[in-house]
PDB file of C-alpha atoms in Angstrom:
ATOM      1  CA  MET A 859     -27.178   7.068  21.322  1.00 56.00           C
ATOM      2  CA  ASN A 860     -25.406  10.070  19.795  1.00 67.00           C
ATOM      3  CA  GLY A 861     -28.326  11.723  18.023  1.00 78.00           C
ATOM      4  CA  ARG A 862     -26.998  11.208  14.498  1.00 82.00           C
ATOM      5  CA  CYS A 863     -29.467  10.134  11.847  1.00 84.00           C
ATOM      6  CA  ILE A 864     -28.244   7.851   9.050  1.00 83.00           C
ATOM      7  CA  SER A 865     -30.662   9.424   6.550  1.00 81.00           C
ATOM      8  CA  GLN A 866     -28.776  12.713   6.927  1.00 79.00           C
ATOM      9  CA  GLU A 867     -25.290  11.191   6.607  1.00 79.00           C
ATOM     10  CA  CYS A 868     -23.196  10.006   3.679  1.00 84.00           C
ATOM     11  CA  LEU A 869     -20.388   7.449   3.965  1.00 80.00           C
ATOM     12  CA  SER A 870     -18.407   9.143   1.182  1.00 81.00           C
ATOM     13  CA  ASP A 871     -18.036  12.236   3.394  1.00 82.00           C
ATOM     14  CA  THR A 872     -16.111  10.355   6.097  1.00 83.00           C
ATOM     15  CA  GLY A 873     -12.412   9.978   6.785  1.00 86.00           C
ATOM     16  CA  PHE A 874     -12.955   6.224   6.698  1.00 84.00           C
ATOM     17  CA  SER A 875     -14.183   6.425   3.121  1.00 87.00           C
ATOM     18  CA  TYR A 876     -11.229   8.582   2.050  1.00 88.00           C
ATOM     19  CA  THR A 877      -8.705   6.244   3.655  1.00 87.00           C
ATOM     20  CA  LEU A 878     -10.394   3.247   2.081  1.00 86.00           C
ATOM     21  CA  SER A 879     -10.285   4.922  -1.334  1.00 87.00           C
ATOM     22  CA  LEU A 880      -6.489   5.083  -1.049  1.00 88.00           C
ATOM     23  CA  ILE A 881      -5.866   1.525   0.148  1.00 88.00           C
ATOM     24  CA  ASN A 882      -8.776  -0.334  -1.423  1.00 90.00           C
ATOM     25  CA  GLY A 883      -7.745  -2.748  -4.124  1.00 89.00           C
ATOM     26  CA  LYS A 884      -6.655  -6.341  -4.325  1.00 90.00           C
ATOM     27  CA  TYR A 885      -2.914  -5.701  -3.836  1.00 95.00           C
ATOM     28  CA  LYS A 886      -2.538  -2.170  -2.463  1.00 95.00           C
ATOM     29  CA  MET A 887      -2.301  -3.219   1.178  1.00 92.00           C
ATOM     30  CA  THR A 888       0.054  -6.062   0.234  1.00 93.00           C
ATOM     31  CA  ILE A 889       2.372  -3.675  -1.612  1.00 96.00           C
ATOM     32  CA  LEU A 890       2.295  -1.187   1.271  1.00 95.00           C
ATOM     33  CA  TYR A 891       3.078  -4.009   3.693  1.00 92.00           C
ATOM     34  CA  THR A 892       5.990  -5.134   1.496  1.00 95.00           C
ATOM     35  CA  LEU A 893       7.455  -1.626   1.459  1.00 96.00           C
ATOM     36  CA  MET A 894       6.889  -1.271   5.208  1.00 93.00           C
ATOM     37  CA  GLU A 895       8.821  -4.481   5.857  1.00 92.00           C
ATOM     38  CA  PHE A 896      11.669  -4.047   3.359  1.00 96.00           C
ATOM     39  CA  LYS A 897      11.934  -0.212   3.025  1.00 94.00           C
ATOM     40  CA  VAL A 898      13.391   0.095  -0.529  1.00 97.00           C
ATOM     41  CA  VAL A 899      12.415  -2.555  -3.064  1.00 97.00           C
ATOM     42  CA  ARG A 900      12.787  -3.055  -6.799  1.00 95.00           C
ATOM     43  CA  PHE A 901       9.852  -3.955  -9.048  1.00 94.00           C
ATOM     44  CA  ASN A 902      10.882  -7.584  -9.673  1.00 93.00           C
ATOM     45  CA  GLU A 903      11.542  -8.098  -5.963  1.00 96.00           C
ATOM     46  CA  ILE A 904       7.992  -7.008  -5.166  1.00 96.00           C
ATOM     47  CA  LYS A 905       6.667  -9.284  -7.926  1.00 96.00           C
ATOM     48  CA  LYS A 906       8.618 -12.268  -6.606  1.00 96.00           C
ATOM     49  CA  TYR A 907       7.668 -11.588  -2.975  1.00 96.00           C
ATOM     50  CA  ILE A 908       3.931 -11.283  -3.686  1.00 95.00           C
ATOM     51  CA  GLY A 909       3.933 -14.110  -6.203  1.00 92.00           C
ATOM     52  CA  ARG A 910       0.423 -14.228  -7.671  1.00 91.00           C
ATOM     53  CA  ILE A 911       0.323 -10.648  -8.994  1.00 94.00           C
ATOM     54  CA  SER A 912       0.749 -10.036 -12.733  1.00 95.00           C
ATOM     55  CA  TYR A 913       3.311  -7.545 -14.042  1.00 95.00           C
ATOM     56  CA  LYS A 914       0.511  -5.368 -15.444  1.00 96.00           C
ATOM     57  CA  THR A 915      -1.416  -5.319 -12.151  1.00 96.00           C
ATOM     58  CA  LEU A 916       1.713  -4.588 -10.127  1.00 97.00           C
ATOM     59  CA  SER A 917       2.678  -1.759 -12.458  1.00 96.00           C
ATOM     60  CA  SER A 918      -0.757  -0.126 -12.451  1.00 96.00           C
ATOM     61  CA  THR A 919      -1.149  -0.517  -8.678  1.00 97.00           C
ATOM     62  CA  LEU A 920       2.250   1.061  -8.023  1.00 97.00           C
ATOM     63  CA  LYS A 921       1.282   3.956 -10.325  1.00 97.00           C
ATOM     64  CA  GLU A 922      -1.943   4.483  -8.362  1.00 96.00           C
ATOM     65  CA  LEU A 923      -0.080   4.427  -5.037  1.00 97.00           C
ATOM     66  CA  GLU A 924       2.453   6.881  -6.456  1.00 97.00           C
ATOM     67  CA  ALA A 925      -0.323   9.179  -7.735  1.00 96.00           C
ATOM     68  CA  ASP A 926      -1.858   9.128  -4.238  1.00 96.00           C
ATOM     69  CA  LYS A 927       1.568  10.092  -2.830  1.00 97.00           C
ATOM     70  CA  LEU A 928       1.872   6.930  -0.741  1.00 97.00           C
ATOM     71  CA  VAL A 929       4.777   5.436  -2.713  1.00 98.00           C
ATOM     72  CA  HIS A 930       7.924   7.061  -4.092  1.00 98.00           C
ATOM     73  CA  ARG A 931       9.414   5.805  -7.361  1.00 97.00           C
ATOM     74  CA  GLU A 932      13.117   6.429  -7.873  1.00 96.00           C
ATOM     75  CA  GLU A 933      14.449   5.834 -11.379  1.00 94.00           C
ATOM     76  CA  TYR A 934      18.196   5.629 -11.949  1.00 92.00           C
ATOM     77  CA  PRO A 935      19.589   6.569 -15.386  1.00 89.00           C
ATOM     78  CA  GLN A 936      21.604   3.461 -16.130  1.00 89.00           C
ATOM     79  CA  ILE A 937      21.566   0.411 -18.344  1.00 88.00           C
ATOM     80  CA  PRO A 938      19.818  -1.832 -17.529  1.00 86.00           C
ATOM     81  CA  PRO A 939      17.245   0.517 -16.015  1.00 85.00           C
ATOM     82  CA  LYS A 940      16.967   0.468 -12.236  1.00 90.00           C
ATOM     83  CA  VAL A 941      13.797   1.558 -10.431  1.00 93.00           C
ATOM     84  CA  GLU A 942      13.267   1.409  -6.681  1.00 96.00           C
ATOM     85  CA  TYR A 943      10.094   1.911  -4.679  1.00 98.00           C
ATOM     86  CA  SER A 944       9.721   3.113  -1.117  1.00 98.00           C
ATOM     87  CA  LEU A 945       7.073   4.640   1.095  1.00 97.00           C
ATOM     88  CA  THR A 946       6.677   8.386   1.198  1.00 97.00           C
ATOM     89  CA  GLU A 947       6.201  10.173   4.506  1.00 97.00           C
ATOM     90  CA  ARG A 948       2.478  10.057   3.801  1.00 96.00           C
ATOM     91  CA  GLY A 949       2.696   6.315   3.151  1.00 95.00           C
ATOM     92  CA  ARG A 950       4.691   5.780   6.345  1.00 95.00           C
ATOM     93  CA  SER A 951       1.947   7.586   8.272  1.00 94.00           C
ATOM     94  CA  LEU A 952      -0.346   4.637   7.413  1.00 92.00           C
ATOM     95  CA  MET A 953       2.051   2.137   8.992  1.00 90.00           C
ATOM     96  CA  PRO A 954       0.645   2.287  12.544  1.00 92.00           C
ATOM     97  CA  ILE A 955      -2.678   1.167  11.065  1.00 88.00           C
ATOM     98  CA  LEU A 956      -0.973  -1.630   9.124  1.00 85.00           C
ATOM     99  CA  ASP A 957       0.982  -2.647  12.242  1.00 87.00           C
ATOM    100  CA  ARG A 958      -2.247  -2.917  14.219  1.00 90.00           C
ATOM    101  CA  MET A 959      -3.790  -5.053  11.484  1.00 86.00           C
ATOM    102  CA  CYS A 960      -0.746  -7.355  11.587  1.00 85.00           C
ATOM    103  CA  GLU A 961      -0.971  -7.604  15.385  1.00 91.00           C
ATOM    104  CA  TRP A 962      -4.676  -8.393  15.189  1.00 91.00           C
ATOM    105  CA  GLY A 963      -3.996 -11.072  12.576  1.00 90.00           C
ATOM    106  CA  GLU A 964      -1.277 -12.682  14.709  1.00 91.00           C
ATOM    107  CA  ARG A 965      -3.568 -12.791  17.740  1.00 92.00           C
ATOM    108  CA  ASN A 966      -6.665 -14.009  15.912  1.00 93.00           C
ATOM    109  CA  ARG A 967      -5.596 -16.362  13.156  1.00 83.00           C
ATOM    110  CA  LEU A 968      -6.809 -19.890  13.630  1.00 75.00           C
TER     111      LEU A 968
END
């Protein structure tokens, strides 16, 4: 026993809670995984790869990940418009965690 008392602690003050706040959401981990696997991806490629996600949800989720500095959005001034997404250095720093989750899933899926 480490002497900590739950009545004097708060989950929101933990690193776990902060990390979860960045990656929590129905598709955030899926989008991060997609960018980890394919490096630089266009919007419609992500949509097609994930499948069940709506355009609106994909767009808003990418904006949240960009605001949290996990995803980089590169817009090219051309017609038709071209936008590519990739992980930032901060986003790439999450990849060891994602790798471990993938390994666990491979070992434990039924």
